[in-house]
Coordinates of N, CA and C and ligand atoms in Angstrom, one line a residue:
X1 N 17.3 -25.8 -19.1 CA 16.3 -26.6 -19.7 C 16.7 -27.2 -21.0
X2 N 17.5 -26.9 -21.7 CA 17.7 -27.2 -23.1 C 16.7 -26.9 -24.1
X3 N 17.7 -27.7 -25.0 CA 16.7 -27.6 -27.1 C 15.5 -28.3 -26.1
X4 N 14.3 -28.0 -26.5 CA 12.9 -28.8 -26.7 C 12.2 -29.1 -27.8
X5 N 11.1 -29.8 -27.7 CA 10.4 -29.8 -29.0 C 9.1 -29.3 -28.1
X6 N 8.0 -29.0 -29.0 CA 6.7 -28.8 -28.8 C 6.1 -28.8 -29.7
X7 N 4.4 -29.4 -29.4 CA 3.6 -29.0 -30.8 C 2.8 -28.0 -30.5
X8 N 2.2 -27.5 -31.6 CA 1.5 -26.6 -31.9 C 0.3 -26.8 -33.2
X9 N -0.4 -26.3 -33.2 CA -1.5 -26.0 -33.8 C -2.0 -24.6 -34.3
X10 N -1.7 -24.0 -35.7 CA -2.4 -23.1 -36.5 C -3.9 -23.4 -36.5
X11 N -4.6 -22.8 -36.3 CA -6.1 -23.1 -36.2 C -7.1 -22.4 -37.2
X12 N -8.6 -22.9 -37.6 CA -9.1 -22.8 -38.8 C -9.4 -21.3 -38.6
X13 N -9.5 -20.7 -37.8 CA -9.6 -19.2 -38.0 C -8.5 -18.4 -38.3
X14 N -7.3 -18.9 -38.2 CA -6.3 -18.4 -39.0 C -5.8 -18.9 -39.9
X15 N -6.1 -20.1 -40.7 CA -6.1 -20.5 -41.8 C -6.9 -20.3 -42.9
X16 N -8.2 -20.0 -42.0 CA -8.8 -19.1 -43.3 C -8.8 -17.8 -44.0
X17 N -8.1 -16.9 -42.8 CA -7.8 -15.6 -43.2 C -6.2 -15.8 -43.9
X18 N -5.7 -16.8 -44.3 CA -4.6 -17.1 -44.7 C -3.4 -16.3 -43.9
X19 N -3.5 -16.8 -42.7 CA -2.5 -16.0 -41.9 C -1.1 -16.8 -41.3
X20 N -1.0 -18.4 -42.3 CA -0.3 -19.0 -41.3 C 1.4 -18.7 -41.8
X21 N 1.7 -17.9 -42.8 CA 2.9 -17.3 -42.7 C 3.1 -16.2 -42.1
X22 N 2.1 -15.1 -41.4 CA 2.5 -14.6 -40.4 C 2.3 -14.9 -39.1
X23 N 1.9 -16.3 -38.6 CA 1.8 -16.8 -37.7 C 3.4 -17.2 -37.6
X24 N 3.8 -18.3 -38.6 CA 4.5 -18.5 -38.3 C 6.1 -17.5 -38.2
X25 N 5.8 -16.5 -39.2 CA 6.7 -15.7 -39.0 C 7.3 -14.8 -37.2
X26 N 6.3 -15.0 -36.8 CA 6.2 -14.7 -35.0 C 6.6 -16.0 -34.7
X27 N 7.1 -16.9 -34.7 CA 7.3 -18.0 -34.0 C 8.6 -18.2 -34.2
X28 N 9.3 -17.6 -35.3 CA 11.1 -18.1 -36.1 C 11.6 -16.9 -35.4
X29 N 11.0 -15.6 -35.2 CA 11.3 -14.6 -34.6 C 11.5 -14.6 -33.1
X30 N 11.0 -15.7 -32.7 CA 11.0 -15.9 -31.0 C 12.1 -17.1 -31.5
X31 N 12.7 -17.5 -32.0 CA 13.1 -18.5 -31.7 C 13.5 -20.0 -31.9
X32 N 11.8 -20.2 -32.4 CA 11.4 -21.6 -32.7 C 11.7 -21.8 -34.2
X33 N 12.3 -23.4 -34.2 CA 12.3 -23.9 -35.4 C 11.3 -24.3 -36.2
X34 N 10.4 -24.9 -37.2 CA 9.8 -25.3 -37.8 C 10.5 -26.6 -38.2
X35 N 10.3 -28.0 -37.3 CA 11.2 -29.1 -37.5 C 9.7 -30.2 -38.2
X36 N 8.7 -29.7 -38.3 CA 7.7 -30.4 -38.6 C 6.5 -29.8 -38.9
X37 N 5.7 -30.1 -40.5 CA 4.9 -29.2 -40.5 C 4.2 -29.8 -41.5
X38 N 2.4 -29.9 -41.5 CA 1.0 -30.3 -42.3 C -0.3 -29.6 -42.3
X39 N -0.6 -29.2 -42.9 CA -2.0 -28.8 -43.4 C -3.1 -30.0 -43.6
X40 N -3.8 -30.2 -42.7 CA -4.9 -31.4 -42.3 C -5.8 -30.9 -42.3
X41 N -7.6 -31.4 -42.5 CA -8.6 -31.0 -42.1 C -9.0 -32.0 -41.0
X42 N -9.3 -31.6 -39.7 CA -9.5 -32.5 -38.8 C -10.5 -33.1 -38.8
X43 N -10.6 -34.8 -38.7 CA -11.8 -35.3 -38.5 C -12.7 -34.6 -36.7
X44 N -13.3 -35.2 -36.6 CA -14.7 -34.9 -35.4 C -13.5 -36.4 -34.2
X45 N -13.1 -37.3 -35.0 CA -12.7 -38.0 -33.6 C -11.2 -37.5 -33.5
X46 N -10.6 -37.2 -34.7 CA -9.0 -36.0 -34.2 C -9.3 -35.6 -32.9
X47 N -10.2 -34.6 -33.2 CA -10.6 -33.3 -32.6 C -11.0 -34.2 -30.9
X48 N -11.8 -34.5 -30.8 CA -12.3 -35.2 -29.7 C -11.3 -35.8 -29.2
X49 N -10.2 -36.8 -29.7 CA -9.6 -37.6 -29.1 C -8.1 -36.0 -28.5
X50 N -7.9 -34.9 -29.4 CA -7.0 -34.2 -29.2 C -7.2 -33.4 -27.3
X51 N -8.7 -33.4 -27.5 CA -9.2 -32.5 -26.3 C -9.8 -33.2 -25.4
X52 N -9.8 -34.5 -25.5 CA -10.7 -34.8 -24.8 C -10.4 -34.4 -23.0
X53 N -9.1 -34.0 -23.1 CA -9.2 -33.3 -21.2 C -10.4 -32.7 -20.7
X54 N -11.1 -31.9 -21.8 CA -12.3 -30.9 -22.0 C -13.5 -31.2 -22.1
X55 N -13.6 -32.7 -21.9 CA -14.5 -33.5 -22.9 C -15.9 -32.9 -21.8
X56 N -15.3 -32.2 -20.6 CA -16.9 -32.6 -19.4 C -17.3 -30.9 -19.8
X57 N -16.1 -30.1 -20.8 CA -16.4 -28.4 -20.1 C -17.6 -28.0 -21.1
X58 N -18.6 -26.8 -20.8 CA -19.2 -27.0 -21.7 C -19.1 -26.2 -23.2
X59 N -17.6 -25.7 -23.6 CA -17.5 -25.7 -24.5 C -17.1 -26.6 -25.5
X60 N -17.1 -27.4 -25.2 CA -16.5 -29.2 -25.6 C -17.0 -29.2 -27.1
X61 N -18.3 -29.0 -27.4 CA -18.8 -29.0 -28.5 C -18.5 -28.2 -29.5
X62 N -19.0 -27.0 -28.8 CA -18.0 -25.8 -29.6 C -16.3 -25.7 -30.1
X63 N -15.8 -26.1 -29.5 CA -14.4 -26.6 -29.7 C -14.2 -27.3 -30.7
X64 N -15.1 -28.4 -30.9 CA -14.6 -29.9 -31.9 C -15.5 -29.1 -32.9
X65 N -16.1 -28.2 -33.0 CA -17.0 -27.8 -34.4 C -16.1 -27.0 -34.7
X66 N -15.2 -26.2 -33.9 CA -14.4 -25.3 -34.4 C -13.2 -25.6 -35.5
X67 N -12.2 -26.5 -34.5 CA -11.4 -27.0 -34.5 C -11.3 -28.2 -36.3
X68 N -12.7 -28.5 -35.9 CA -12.9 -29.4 -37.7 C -13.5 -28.5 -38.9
X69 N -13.5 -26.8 -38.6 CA -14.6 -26.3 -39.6 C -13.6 -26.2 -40.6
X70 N -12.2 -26.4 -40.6 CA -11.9 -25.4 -41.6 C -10.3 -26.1 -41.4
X71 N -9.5 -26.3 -42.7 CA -7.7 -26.9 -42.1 C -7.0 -26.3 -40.8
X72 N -6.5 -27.1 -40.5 CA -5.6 -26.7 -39.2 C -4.1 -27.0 -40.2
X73 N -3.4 -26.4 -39.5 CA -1.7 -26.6 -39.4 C -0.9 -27.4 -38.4
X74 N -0.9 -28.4 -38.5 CA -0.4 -28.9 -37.3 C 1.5 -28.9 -37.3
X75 N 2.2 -28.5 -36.3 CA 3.5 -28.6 -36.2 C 4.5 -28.6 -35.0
X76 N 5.4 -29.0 -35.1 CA 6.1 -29.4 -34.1 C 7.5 -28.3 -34.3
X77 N 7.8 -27.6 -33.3 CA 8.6 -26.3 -33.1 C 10.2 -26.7 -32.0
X78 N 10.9 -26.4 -32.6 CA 12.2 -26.6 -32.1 C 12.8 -25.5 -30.9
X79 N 13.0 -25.5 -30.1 CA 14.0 -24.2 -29.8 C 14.4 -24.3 -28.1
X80 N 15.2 -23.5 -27.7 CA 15.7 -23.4 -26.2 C 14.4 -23.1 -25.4
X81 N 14.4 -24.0 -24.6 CA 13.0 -23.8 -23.4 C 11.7 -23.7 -24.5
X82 N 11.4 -24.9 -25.4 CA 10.3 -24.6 -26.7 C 8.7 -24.3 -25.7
X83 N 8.8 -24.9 -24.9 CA 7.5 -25.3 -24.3 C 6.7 -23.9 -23.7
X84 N 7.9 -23.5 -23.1 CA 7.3 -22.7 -22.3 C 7.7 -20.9 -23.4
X85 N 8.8 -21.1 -24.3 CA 8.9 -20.5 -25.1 C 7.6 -20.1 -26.0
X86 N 7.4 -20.8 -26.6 CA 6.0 -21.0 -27.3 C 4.7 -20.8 -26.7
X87 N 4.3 -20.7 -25.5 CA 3.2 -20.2 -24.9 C 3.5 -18.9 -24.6
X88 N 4.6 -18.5 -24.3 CA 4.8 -17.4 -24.1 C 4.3 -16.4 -24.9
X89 N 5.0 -17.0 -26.6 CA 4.8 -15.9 -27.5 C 3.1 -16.1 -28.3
X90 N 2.6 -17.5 -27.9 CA 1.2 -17.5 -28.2 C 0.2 -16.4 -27.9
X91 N 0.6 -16.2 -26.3 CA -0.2 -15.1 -25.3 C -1.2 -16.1 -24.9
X92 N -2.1 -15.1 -23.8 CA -2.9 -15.6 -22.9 C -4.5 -16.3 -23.9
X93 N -5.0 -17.5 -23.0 CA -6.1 -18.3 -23.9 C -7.5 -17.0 -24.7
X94 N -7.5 -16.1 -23.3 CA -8.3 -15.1 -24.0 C -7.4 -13.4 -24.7
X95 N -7.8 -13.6 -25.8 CA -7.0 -12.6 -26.7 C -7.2 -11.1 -26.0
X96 N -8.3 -10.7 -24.9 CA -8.4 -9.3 -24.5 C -7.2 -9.3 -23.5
X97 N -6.6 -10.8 -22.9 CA -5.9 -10.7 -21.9 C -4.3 -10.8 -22.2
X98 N -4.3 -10.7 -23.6 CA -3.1 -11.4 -24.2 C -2.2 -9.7 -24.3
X99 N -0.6 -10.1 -24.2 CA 0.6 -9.2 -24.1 C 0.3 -8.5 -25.5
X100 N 1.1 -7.6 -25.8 CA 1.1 -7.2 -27.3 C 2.3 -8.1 -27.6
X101 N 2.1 -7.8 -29.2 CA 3.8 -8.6 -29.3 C 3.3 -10.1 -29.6
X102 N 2.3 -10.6 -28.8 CA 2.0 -12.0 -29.3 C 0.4 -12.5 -30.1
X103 N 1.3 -13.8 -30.7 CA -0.1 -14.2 -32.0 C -1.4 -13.6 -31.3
X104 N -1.8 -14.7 -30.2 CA -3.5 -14.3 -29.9 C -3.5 -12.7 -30.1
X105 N -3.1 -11.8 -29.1 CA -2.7 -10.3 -28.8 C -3.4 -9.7 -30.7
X106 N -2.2 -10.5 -31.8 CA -2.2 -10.2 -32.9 C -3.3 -10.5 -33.8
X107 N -4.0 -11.6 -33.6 CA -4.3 -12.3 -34.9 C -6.2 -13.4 -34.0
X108 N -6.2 -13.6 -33.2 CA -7.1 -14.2 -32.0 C -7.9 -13.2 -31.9
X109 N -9.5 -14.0 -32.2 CA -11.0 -13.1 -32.7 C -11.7 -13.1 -31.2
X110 N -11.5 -14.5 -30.6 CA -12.4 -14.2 -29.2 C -11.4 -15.5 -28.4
X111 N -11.9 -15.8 -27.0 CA -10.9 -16.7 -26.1 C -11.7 -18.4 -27.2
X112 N -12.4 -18.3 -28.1 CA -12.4 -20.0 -28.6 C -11.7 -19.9 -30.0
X113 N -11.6 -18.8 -30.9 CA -11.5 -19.2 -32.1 C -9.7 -18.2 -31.7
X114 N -8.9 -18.5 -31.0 CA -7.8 -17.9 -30.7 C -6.5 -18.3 -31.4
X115 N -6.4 -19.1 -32.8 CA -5.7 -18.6 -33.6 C -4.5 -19.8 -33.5
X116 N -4.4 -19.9 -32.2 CA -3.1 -20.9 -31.8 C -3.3 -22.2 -31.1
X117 N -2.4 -23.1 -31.1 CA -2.6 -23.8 -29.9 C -1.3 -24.7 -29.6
X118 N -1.0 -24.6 -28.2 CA 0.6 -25.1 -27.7 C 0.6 -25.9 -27.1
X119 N 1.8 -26.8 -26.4 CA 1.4 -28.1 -25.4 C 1.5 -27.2 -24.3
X120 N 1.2 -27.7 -23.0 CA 1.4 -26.9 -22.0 C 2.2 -27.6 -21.0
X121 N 3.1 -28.7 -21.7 CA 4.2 -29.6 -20.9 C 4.9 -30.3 -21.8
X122 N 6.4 -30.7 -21.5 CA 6.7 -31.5 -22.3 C 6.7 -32.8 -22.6
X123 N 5.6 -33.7 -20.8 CA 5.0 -34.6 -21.3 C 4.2 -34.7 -22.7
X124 N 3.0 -33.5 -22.5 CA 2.0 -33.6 -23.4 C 2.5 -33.5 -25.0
X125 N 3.5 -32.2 -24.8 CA 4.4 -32.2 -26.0 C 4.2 -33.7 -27.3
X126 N 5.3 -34.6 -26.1 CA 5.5 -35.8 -26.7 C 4.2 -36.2 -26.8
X127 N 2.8 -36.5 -26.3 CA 1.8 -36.8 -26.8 C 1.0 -37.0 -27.4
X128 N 0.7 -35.1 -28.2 CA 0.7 -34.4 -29.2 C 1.0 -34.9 -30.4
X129 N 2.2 -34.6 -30.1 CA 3.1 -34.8 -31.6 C 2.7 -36.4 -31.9
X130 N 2.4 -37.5 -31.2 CA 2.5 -38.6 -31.5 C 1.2 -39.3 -32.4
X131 N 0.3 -37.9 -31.6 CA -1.1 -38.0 -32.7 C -1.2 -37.5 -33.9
X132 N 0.0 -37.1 -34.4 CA 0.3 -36.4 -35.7 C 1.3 -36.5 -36.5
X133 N 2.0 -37.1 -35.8 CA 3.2 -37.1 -36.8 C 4.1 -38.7 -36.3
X134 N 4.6 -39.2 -37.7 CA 5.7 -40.1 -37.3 C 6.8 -40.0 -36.9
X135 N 7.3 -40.5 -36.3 CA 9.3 -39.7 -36.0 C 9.8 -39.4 -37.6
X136 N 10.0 -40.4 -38.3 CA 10.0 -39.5 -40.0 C 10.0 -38.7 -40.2
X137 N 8.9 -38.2 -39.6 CA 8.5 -36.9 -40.1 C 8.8 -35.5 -39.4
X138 N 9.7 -35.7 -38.8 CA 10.1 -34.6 -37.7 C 11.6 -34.4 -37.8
X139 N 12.1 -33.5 -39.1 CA 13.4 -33.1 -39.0 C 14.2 -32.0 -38.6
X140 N 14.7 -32.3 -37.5 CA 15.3 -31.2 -36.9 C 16.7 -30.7 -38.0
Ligands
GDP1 P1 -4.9 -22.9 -24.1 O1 -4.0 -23.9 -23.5 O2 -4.4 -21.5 -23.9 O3 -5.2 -23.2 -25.5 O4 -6.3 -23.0 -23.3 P2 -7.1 -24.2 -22.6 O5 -6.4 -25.5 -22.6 O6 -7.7 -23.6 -21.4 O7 -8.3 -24.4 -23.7 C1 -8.2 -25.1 -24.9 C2 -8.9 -24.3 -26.0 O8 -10.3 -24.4 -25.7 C3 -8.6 -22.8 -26.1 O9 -7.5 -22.5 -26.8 C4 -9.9 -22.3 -26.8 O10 -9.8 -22.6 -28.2 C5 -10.9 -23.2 -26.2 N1 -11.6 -22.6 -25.1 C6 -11.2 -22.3 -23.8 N2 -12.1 -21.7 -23.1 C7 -13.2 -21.5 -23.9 C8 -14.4 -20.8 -23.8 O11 -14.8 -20.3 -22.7 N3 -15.3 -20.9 -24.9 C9 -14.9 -21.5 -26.0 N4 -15.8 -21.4 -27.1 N5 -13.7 -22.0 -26.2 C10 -12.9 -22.1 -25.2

């Protein structure tokens, strides 16, 4: 597979408990680089345009209230196999179902306010990241 990139998302429930150095501290430990990295508060169309896959489920609303209440971290992660690396060590979307050893597992309050969020391809990857960052701004 090779070096990949991925993005990722620190989320406002772990940004408020000021946890995003031991988030990220679990992420350098698996692996991943920190090649890109911002503290944003997301607008309502971010949020919407980020999810909109979701746009029909009926957490949709809940999501974009979430996701804007509070700064996010947004970043782009370097490492061998990043993609599937990085979900790995995220753990499962709901945190009762999540491995030990990973963020949700660690740090993830229920399956919506779960702490993380990863691409789940390396199309999307490139997608992601394009909604957030300039190539500039991405030093490996
Ligand atoms: P992920 O790839 O593991 O983040 O999971 P999904 O792509 O399935 O869902 C995207 C995000 O929507 C999750 O990370 C949660 O924050 C949120 N979400 C998913 N399912 C639910 C749910 O049943 N209720 C709520 N409130 N949020 C959910």
């Amino acid at each position: 597979m090779g070096v990949q990139r991925t993005f990722s998302i620190i989320k406002p429930d772990a940004t408020i408990r000021n946890l995003t150095g031991a988030v990220n501290a679990i992420f350098e430990k698996a692996g991943l680089r920190i090649v890109a990295q911002k503290r944003i508060l997301m607008t309502q169309a971010q949020a919407e345009t980020f999810y909109a896959v979701h746009s029909e489920r009926p957490f949709f609303g809940e999501l974009v209230e979430f996701m804007t209440s509070a700064p996010v971290v947004v970043q782009v992660l370097e490492g061998e196999n990043a993609v599937l690396a990085h979900r790995e060590v995220m753990g499962a979307t709901n945190p009762s179902e999540a491995a030990d050893g990973t963020v949700r597992k660690e740090f993830a309050l229920s399956i919506g306010e779960n702490s993380v969020h990863g691409s789940d391809s390396e199309e999307n990857a490139a997608l992601e990241m394009a909604q957030f960052f300039s190539g500039n701004e991405i030093v490996g």
